[in-house]
Amino acid sequence: MIERLVRKLNARDAITPEEEDALRGLISTTETIPAKKVLVARREKLRHSVILLDGLMCRYRDLHNGRRQITALHLPGDFPDLHGYTLHYLDQDVMALTRSEVAFVPHDRLDRLMDQFPRLTRLLWFLTNLDAAIHREWEVSLGQRSGPAKAAHLFCELHTRFSVLGLAEDTAFPLPMSQTELGECLGLTFVHTNRILRTLRERGLADFRNRTVVIRDMAGLKALAEFDPAYLYLNRHAG
Amino acid sequence: MIERLVRKLNARDAITPEEEDALRGLISTTETIPAKKVLVARREKLRHSVILLDGLMCRYRDLHNGRRQITALHLPGDFPDLHGYTLHYLDQDVMALTRSEVAFVPHDRLDRLMDQFPRLTRLLWFLTNLDAAIHREWEVSLGQRSGPAKAAHLFCELHTRFSVLGLAEDTAFPLPMSQTELGECLGLTFVHTNRILRTLRERGLADFRNRTVVIRDMAGLKALAEFDPAYLYLNRHAG
DNA sequence: CGACGCATTGACTCCCGTCAATAAATGTGG
DNA sequence: CCACATTTATTGACGGGAGTCAATGCGTCG
């Protein structure tokens, strides 16, 4: 059930069996969410948070001109709205990009966890801070990187994050979203996103097709993106 | 000493006198930081965090092409690197934009706080989540808003944040940074930032001069920015 | 088979970056 | 207090990256 979450946490800090049990005990129920469904609406009062068990989710914001910015992508093991525990409502919508499995975590169980497991509490706090670190790196991409570098950087990030979960191959990972949605992550229109994907393909760097990203030249892709994974906090023994 | 922080927290949730004392007890020493000084370097191992008492600070990231993205602005009462408590090092540099006063908070005192004050712990966790909410709103700006709307939105945000602290007038607030630095917040070059400031001035919306922003037409500015302050979580009684 | 969503490409426009020059403001030392 | 250097602000000319509009192809599904 929570294997992905444990795997994600273990990549950062050792989890004891007791803590793993405590995490398991957080879950009340699970549910299957159809693609395109908004799971948590902006401003909605929250009494539970959600662990993504399987599938792909995002957080986003719509603007009046019809454009949308996706501000976060969530992989299995992520806690897309854990911040809702302290914020009480979300500032953005959470949507399933694909059919997804989620587990509900009532906030009163988090209250109890905070009393009994300070170390685990700090780990959950860490998870929300990791989330924020990814937001910051996206700010850098959105503000400063060139179109191709934006796409390259996102591919590098996702390859790393999927690898941690054991869900990526050496040079490929699933990315079940449309070019429109990819563009909404990168701050680009789908037309321009399509052109950028073509340049990455023509330069022999990466290929996004059939909902899968194939990396042809990892070093070149990382160089174009100036990818530095420090913000993913994977250095369990260095940090 | 921590009046600004208390004021910031009180705008979100009531702080008891005991909690205020506990917050005061977090501080070990204070220090004056000269302008342009990097207070916390990326990757540096951390044993304390910092409360900004007075001045203006930012977090940023430099890219190889010489460009820089500022990912967060910090006002008095902010905790610019509180996330360093769980992350152990920062993914970005923290710099003083002006001469600043800071207070140091050793992480072992936060450890003790977590054992003794779960509600206050949740409030500190809230602060890092509020920080992340601002990151997300900046992602929306950087990715989707037009140049003038980016500047307008930042002005609206800062006016609100300064107002909470009692540091803004009805239609003006201090912004002691250069146009270059403002551009680094907005993802624009200083040349274009200058042009955008001119259009805001010519449209009678806002005027940024002498390190001060004067808002001439609040409704118009908010409309241009599509400013919705929900992400600042100020609705103490609604959330 | 037709409807629909998604991908691809071209033509055109415009926002924004680059390069460059100059003015204005600020700071510094004598 | 002035002379000078440095930073910051302003503006113009030019080019390129990204948005808009539009047409076409393609795969899926009812």
mmCIF file of N, CA, C and O in Angstrom, chain B residues 149-211:
data_model
loop_
_atom_site.group_PDB
_atom_site.id
_atom_site.type_symbol
_atom_site.label_atom_id
_atom_site.label_comp_id
_atom_site.label_asym_id
_atom_site.label_seq_id
_atom_site.Cartn_x
_atom_site.Cartn_y
_atom_site.Cartn_z
ATOM 1 N N ALA B 149 1.334 42.339 -15.801
ATOM 2 C CA ALA B 149 0.571 41.631 -14.773
ATOM 3 C C ALA B 149 1.501 41.009 -13.735
ATOM 4 O O ALA B 149 1.168 40.934 -12.547
ATOM 5 N N LYS B 150 2.671 40.557 -14.170
ATOM 6 C CA LYS B 150 3.639 40.028 -13.210
ATOM 7 C C LYS B 150 4.016 41.084 -12.185
ATOM 8 O O LYS B 150 4.003 40.833 -10.971
ATOM 9 N N ALA B 151 4.365 42.256 -12.678
ATOM 10 C CA ALA B 151 4.757 43.328 -11.757
ATOM 11 C C ALA B 151 3.578 43.725 -10.881
ATOM 12 O O ALA B 151 3.721 43.891 -9.662
ATOM 13 N N ALA B 152 2.399 43.845 -11.486
ATOM 14 C CA ALA B 152 1.216 44.236 -10.724
ATOM 15 C C ALA B 152 0.944 43.223 -9.617
ATOM 16 O O ALA B 152 0.628 43.579 -8.483
ATOM 17 N N HIS B 153 1.073 41.950 -9.961
ATOM 18 C CA HIS B 153 0.782 40.929 -8.964
ATOM 19 C C HIS B 153 1.766 40.986 -7.803
ATOM 20 O O HIS B 153 1.376 40.891 -6.631
ATOM 21 N N LEU B 154 3.026 41.167 -8.123
ATOM 22 C CA LEU B 154 4.017 41.251 -7.042
ATOM 23 C C LEU B 154 3.745 42.462 -6.161
ATOM 24 O O LEU B 154 3.835 42.372 -4.927
ATOM 25 N N PHE B 155 3.384 43.565 -6.774
ATOM 26 C CA PHE B 155 3.071 44.759 -5.976
ATOM 27 C C PHE B 155 1.873 44.495 -5.046
ATOM 28 O O PHE B 155 1.891 44.891 -3.877
ATOM 29 N N CYS B 156 0.854 43.841 -5.571
ATOM 30 C CA CYS B 156 -0.309 43.527 -4.731
ATOM 31 C C CYS B 156 0.095 42.620 -3.572
ATOM 32 O O CYS B 156 -0.302 42.842 -2.424
ATOM 33 N N GLU B 157 0.886 41.599 -3.892
ATOM 34 C CA GLU B 157 1.310 40.671 -2.833
ATOM 35 C C GLU B 157 2.094 41.401 -1.753
ATOM 36 O O GLU B 157 1.832 41.242 -0.556
ATOM 37 N N LEU B 158 3.057 42.197 -2.176
ATOM 38 C CA LEU B 158 3.910 42.855 -1.194
ATOM 39 C C LEU B 158 3.141 43.886 -0.389
ATOM 40 O O LEU B 158 3.382 44.047 0.813
ATOM 41 N N HIS B 159 2.194 44.560 -1.044
ATOM 42 C CA HIS B 159 1.394 45.513 -0.285
ATOM 43 C C HIS B 159 0.618 44.794 0.813
ATOM 44 O O HIS B 159 0.551 45.257 1.959
ATOM 45 N N THR B 160 0.070 43.642 0.465
ATOM 46 C CA THR B 160 -0.673 42.864 1.462
ATOM 47 C C THR B 160 0.246 42.386 2.578
ATOM 48 O O THR B 160 -0.066 42.526 3.765
ATOM 49 N N ARG B 161 1.390 41.844 2.202
ATOM 50 C CA ARG B 161 2.287 41.301 3.227
ATOM 51 C C ARG B 161 2.838 42.407 4.127
ATOM 52 O O ARG B 161 2.956 42.229 5.338
ATOM 53 N N PHE B 162 3.164 43.552 3.547
ATOM 54 C CA PHE B 162 3.643 44.664 4.377
ATOM 55 C C PHE B 162 2.512 45.183 5.264
ATOM 56 O O PHE B 162 2.750 45.597 6.407
ATOM 57 N N SER B 163 1.289 45.183 4.757
ATOM 58 C CA SER B 163 0.162 45.677 5.541
ATOM 59 C C SER B 163 -0.040 44.838 6.791
ATOM 60 O O SER B 163 -0.302 45.367 7.875
ATOM 61 N N VAL B 164 0.061 43.526 6.642
ATOM 62 C CA VAL B 164 -0.096 42.638 7.797
ATOM 63 C C VAL B 164 0.869 43.037 8.907
ATOM 64 O O VAL B 164 0.544 42.960 10.091
ATOM 65 N N LEU B 165 2.049 43.470 8.522
ATOM 66 C CA LEU B 165 3.079 43.810 9.502
ATOM 67 C C LEU B 165 2.941 45.240 10.012
ATOM 68 O O LEU B 165 3.684 45.655 10.908
ATOM 69 N N GLY B 166 1.996 45.976 9.437
ATOM 70 C CA GLY B 166 1.878 47.377 9.800
ATOM 71 C C GLY B 166 2.971 48.231 9.195
ATOM 72 O O GLY B 166 3.293 49.297 9.708
ATOM 73 N N LEU B 167 3.531 47.777 8.095
ATOM 74 C CA LEU B 167 4.650 48.486 7.478
ATOM 75 C C LEU B 167 4.273 49.130 6.144
ATOM 76 O O LEU B 167 5.139 49.620 5.426
ATOM 77 N N ALA B 168 2.988 49.107 5.802
ATOM 78 C CA ALA B 168 2.553 49.738 4.558
ATOM 79 C C ALA B 168 1.559 50.838 4.857
ATOM 80 O O ALA B 168 0.842 50.793 5.857
ATOM 81 N N GLU B 169 1.529 51.842 3.984
ATOM 82 C CA GLU B 169 0.448 52.811 4.046
ATOM 83 C C GLU B 169 -0.694 52.292 3.186
ATOM 84 O O GLU B 169 -0.597 51.234 2.573
ATOM 85 N N ASP B 170 -1.765 53.050 3.121
ATOM 86 C CA ASP B 170 -2.922 52.589 2.365
ATOM 87 C C ASP B 170 -2.573 52.282 0.921
ATOM 88 O O ASP B 170 -3.071 51.323 0.339
ATOM 89 N N THR B 171 -1.757 53.131 0.333
ATOM 90 C CA THR B 171 -1.489 52.980 -1.094
ATOM 91 C C THR B 171 0.000 53.007 -1.413
ATOM 92 O O THR B 171 0.382 53.270 -2.547
ATOM 93 N N ALA B 172 0.824 52.718 -0.424
ATOM 94 C CA ALA B 172 2.264 52.750 -0.696
ATOM 95 C C ALA B 172 2.993 51.833 0.262
ATOM 96 O O ALA B 172 2.518 51.542 1.362
ATOM 97 N N PHE B 173 4.135 51.358 -0.174
ATOM 98 C CA PHE B 173 4.986 50.555 0.702
ATOM 99 C C PHE B 173 6.421 50.658 0.197
ATOM 100 O O PHE B 173 6.653 50.951 -0.979
ATOM 101 N N PRO B 174 7.374 50.410 1.094
ATOM 102 C CA PRO B 174 8.776 50.510 0.708
ATOM 103 C C PRO B 174 9.208 49.273 -0.074
ATOM 104 O O PRO B 174 8.778 48.160 0.222
ATOM 105 N N LEU B 175 10.007 49.476 -1.091
ATOM 106 C CA LEU B 175 10.546 48.333 -1.837
ATOM 107 C C LEU B 175 12.006 48.648 -2.181
ATOM 108 O O LEU B 175 12.319 49.059 -3.302
ATOM 109 N N PRO B 176 12.882 48.450 -1.196
ATOM 110 C CA PRO B 176 14.267 48.888 -1.366
ATOM 111 C C PRO B 176 15.093 47.944 -2.222
ATOM 112 O O PRO B 176 16.016 47.294 -1.741
ATOM 113 N N MET B 177 14.762 47.875 -3.505
ATOM 114 C CA MET B 177 15.560 47.063 -4.424
ATOM 115 C C MET B 177 15.656 47.773 -5.766
ATOM 116 O O MET B 177 14.867 48.668 -6.067
ATOM 117 N N SER B 178 16.623 47.369 -6.559
ATOM 118 C CA SER B 178 16.808 47.976 -7.878
ATOM 119 C C SER B 178 15.857 47.345 -8.887
ATOM 120 O O SER B 178 15.259 46.302 -8.639
ATOM 121 N N GLN B 179 15.745 47.981 -10.032
ATOM 122 C CA GLN B 179 14.920 47.414 -11.103
ATOM 123 C C GLN B 179 15.501 46.096 -11.601
ATOM 124 O O GLN B 179 14.774 45.213 -12.034
ATOM 125 N N THR B 180 16.826 45.990 -11.543
ATOM 126 C CA THR B 180 17.464 44.718 -11.900
ATOM 127 C C THR B 180 16.950 43.605 -10.993
ATOM 128 O O THR B 180 16.557 42.534 -11.468
ATOM 129 N N GLU B 181 16.942 43.869 -9.694
ATOM 130 C CA GLU B 181 16.487 42.846 -8.750
ATOM 131 C C GLU B 181 14.997 42.563 -8.891
ATOM 132 O O GLU B 181 14.558 41.405 -8.805
ATOM 133 N N LEU B 182 14.211 43.613 -9.136
ATOM 134 C CA LEU B 182 12.789 43.394 -9.384
ATOM 135 C C LEU B 182 12.604 42.487 -10.600
ATOM 136 O O LEU B 182 11.808 41.546 -10.580
ATOM 137 N N GLY B 183 13.390 42.765 -11.643
ATOM 138 C CA GLY B 183 13.328 41.929 -12.835
ATOM 139 C C GLY B 183 13.702 40.485 -12.541
ATOM 140 O O GLY B 183 13.127 39.561 -13.114
ATOM 141 N N GLU B 184 14.640 40.295 -11.623
ATOM 142 C CA GLU B 184 15.045 38.931 -11.275
ATOM 143 C C GLU B 184 13.951 38.198 -10.514
ATOM 144 O O GLU B 184 13.917 36.979 -10.488
ATOM 145 N N CYS B 185 13.049 38.936 -9.890
ATOM 146 C CA CYS B 185 11.862 38.310 -9.287
ATOM 147 C C CYS B 185 10.862 37.907 -10.360
ATOM 148 O O CYS B 185 10.184 36.887 -10.244
ATOM 149 N N LEU B 186 10.747 38.730 -11.381
ATOM 150 C CA LEU B 186 9.681 38.575 -12.377
ATOM 151 C C LEU B 186 10.089 37.729 -13.570
ATOM 152 O O LEU B 186 9.275 37.453 -14.451
ATOM 153 N N GLY B 187 11.369 37.350 -13.640
ATOM 154 C CA GLY B 187 11.829 36.594 -14.791
ATOM 155 C C GLY B 187 12.011 37.456 -16.025
ATOM 156 O O GLY B 187 11.848 36.987 -17.147
ATOM 157 N N LEU B 188 12.350 38.732 -15.817
ATOM 158 C CA LEU B 188 12.514 39.668 -16.930
ATOM 159 C C LEU B 188 13.868 40.366 -16.819
ATOM 160 O O LEU B 188 14.428 40.493 -15.733
ATOM 161 N N THR B 189 14.374 40.854 -17.937
ATOM 162 C CA THR B 189 15.603 41.635 -17.888
ATOM 163 C C THR B 189 15.300 43.012 -17.305
ATOM 164 O O THR B 189 14.153 43.460 -17.280
ATOM 165 N N PHE B 190 16.349 43.676 -16.844
ATOM 166 C CA PHE B 190 16.112 44.977 -16.236
ATOM 167 C C PHE B 190 15.633 45.991 -17.280
ATOM 168 O O PHE B 190 14.871 46.908 -16.963
ATOM 169 N N VAL B 191 16.045 45.819 -18.506
ATOM 170 C CA VAL B 191 15.580 46.733 -19.557
ATOM 171 C C VAL B 191 14.070 46.619 -19.731
ATOM 172 O O VAL B 191 13.342 47.621 -19.747
ATOM 173 N N HIS B 192 13.612 45.388 -19.822
ATOM 174 C CA HIS B 192 12.180 45.209 -20.017
ATOM 175 C C HIS B 192 11.400 45.566 -18.764
ATOM 176 O O HIS B 192 10.284 46.093 -18.847
ATOM 177 N N THR B 193 11.972 45.282 -17.617
ATOM 178 C CA THR B 193 11.331 45.674 -16.353
ATOM 179 C C THR B 193 11.100 47.177 -16.332
ATOM 180 O O THR B 193 10.025 47.661 -15.947
ATOM 181 N N ASN B 194 12.089 47.898 -16.772
ATOM 182 C CA ASN B 194 11.954 49.361 -16.825
ATOM 183 C C ASN B 194 10.793 49.775 -17.724
ATOM 184 O O ASN B 194 9.991 50.650 -17.380
ATOM 185 N N ARG B 195 10.671 49.112 -18.869
ATOM 186 C CA ARG B 195 9.568 49.455 -19.787
ATOM 187 C C ARG B 195 8.221 49.139 -19.162
ATOM 188 O O ARG B 195 7.247 49.887 -19.323
ATOM 189 N N ILE B 196 8.162 48.026 -18.448
ATOM 190 C CA ILE B 196 6.902 47.621 -17.831
ATOM 191 C C ILE B 196 6.512 48.588 -16.724
ATOM 192 O O ILE B 196 5.332 48.943 -16.577
ATOM 193 N N LEU B 197 7.499 49.029 -15.966
ATOM 194 C CA LEU B 197 7.206 50.017 -14.920
ATOM 195 C C LEU B 197 6.662 51.302 -15.551
ATOM 196 O O LEU B 197 5.782 51.963 -15.006
ATOM 197 N N ARG B 198 7.194 51.623 -16.718
ATOM 198 C CA ARG B 198 6.697 52.811 -17.401
ATOM 199 C C ARG B 198 5.233 52.631 -17.822
ATOM 200 O O ARG B 198 4.405 53.529 -17.654
ATOM 201 N N THR B 199 4.901 51.455 -18.345
ATOM 202 C CA THR B 199 3.500 51.250 -18.751
ATOM 203 C C THR B 199 2.576 51.287 -17.535
ATOM 204 O O THR B 199 1.491 51.853 -17.618
ATOM 205 N N LEU B 200 3.008 50.719 -16.400
ATOM 206 C CA LEU B 200 2.158 50.791 -15.206
ATOM 207 C C LEU B 200 1.953 52.244 -14.790
ATOM 208 O O LEU B 200 0.875 52.636 -14.354
ATOM 209 N N ARG B 201 3.016 53.038 -14.931
ATOM 210 C CA ARG B 201 2.928 54.452 -14.573
ATOM 211 C C ARG B 201 1.987 55.171 -15.542
ATOM 212 O O ARG B 201 1.090 55.911 -15.137
ATOM 213 N N GLU B 202 2.188 54.904 -16.841
ATOM 214 C CA GLU B 202 1.377 55.585 -17.849
ATOM 215 C C GLU B 202 -0.097 55.195 -17.784
ATOM 216 O O GLU B 202 -0.979 55.996 -18.095
ATOM 217 N N ARG B 203 -0.343 53.963 -17.360
ATOM 218 C CA ARG B 203 -1.742 53.533 -17.221
ATOM 219 C C ARG B 203 -2.340 54.019 -15.905
ATOM 220 O O ARG B 203 -3.493 53.705 -15.598
ATOM 221 N N GLY B 204 -1.554 54.718 -15.116
ATOM 222 C CA GLY B 204 -2.073 55.248 -13.856
ATOM 223 C C GLY B 204 -2.317 54.193 -12.800
ATOM 224 O O GLY B 204 -3.138 54.380 -11.899
ATOM 225 N N LEU B 205 -1.582 53.069 -12.872
ATOM 226 C CA LEU B 205 -1.825 51.983 -11.929
ATOM 227 C C LEU B 205 -0.896 52.043 -10.722
ATOM 228 O O LEU B 205 -1.337 51.956 -9.582
ATOM 229 N N ALA B 206 0.404 52.170 -10.992
ATOM 230 C CA ALA B 206 1.358 52.167 -9.880
ATOM 231 C C ALA B 206 2.650 52.837 -10.313
ATOM 232 O O ALA B 206 2.950 52.941 -11.516
ATOM 233 N N ASP B 207 3.394 53.266 -9.340
ATOM 234 C CA ASP B 207 4.619 54.006 -9.596
ATOM 235 C C ASP B 207 5.699 53.480 -8.652
ATOM 236 O O ASP B 207 5.535 53.513 -7.432
ATOM 237 N N PHE B 208 6.787 52.987 -9.222
ATOM 238 C CA PHE B 208 7.890 52.479 -8.406
ATOM 239 C C PHE B 208 9.067 53.420 -8.608
ATOM 240 O O PHE B 208 9.672 53.455 -9.676
ATOM 241 N N ARG B 209 9.354 54.207 -7.599
ATOM 242 C CA ARG B 209 10.406 55.204 -7.713
ATOM 243 C C ARG B 209 10.977 55.471 -6.324
ATOM 244 O O ARG B 209 10.253 55.374 -5.335
ATOM 245 N N ASN B 210 12.231 55.792 -6.259
ATOM 246 C CA ASN B 210 12.872 56.081 -4.972
ATOM 247 C C ASN B 210 12.656 54.953 -3.961
ATOM 248 O O ASN B 210 12.373 55.194 -2.801
ATOM 249 N N ARG B 211 12.766 53.710 -4.464
ATOM 250 C CA ARG B 211 12.653 52.551 -3.580
ATOM 251 C C ARG B 211 11.309 52.470 -2.876
ATOM 252 O O ARG B 211 11.197 51.966 -1.765
#
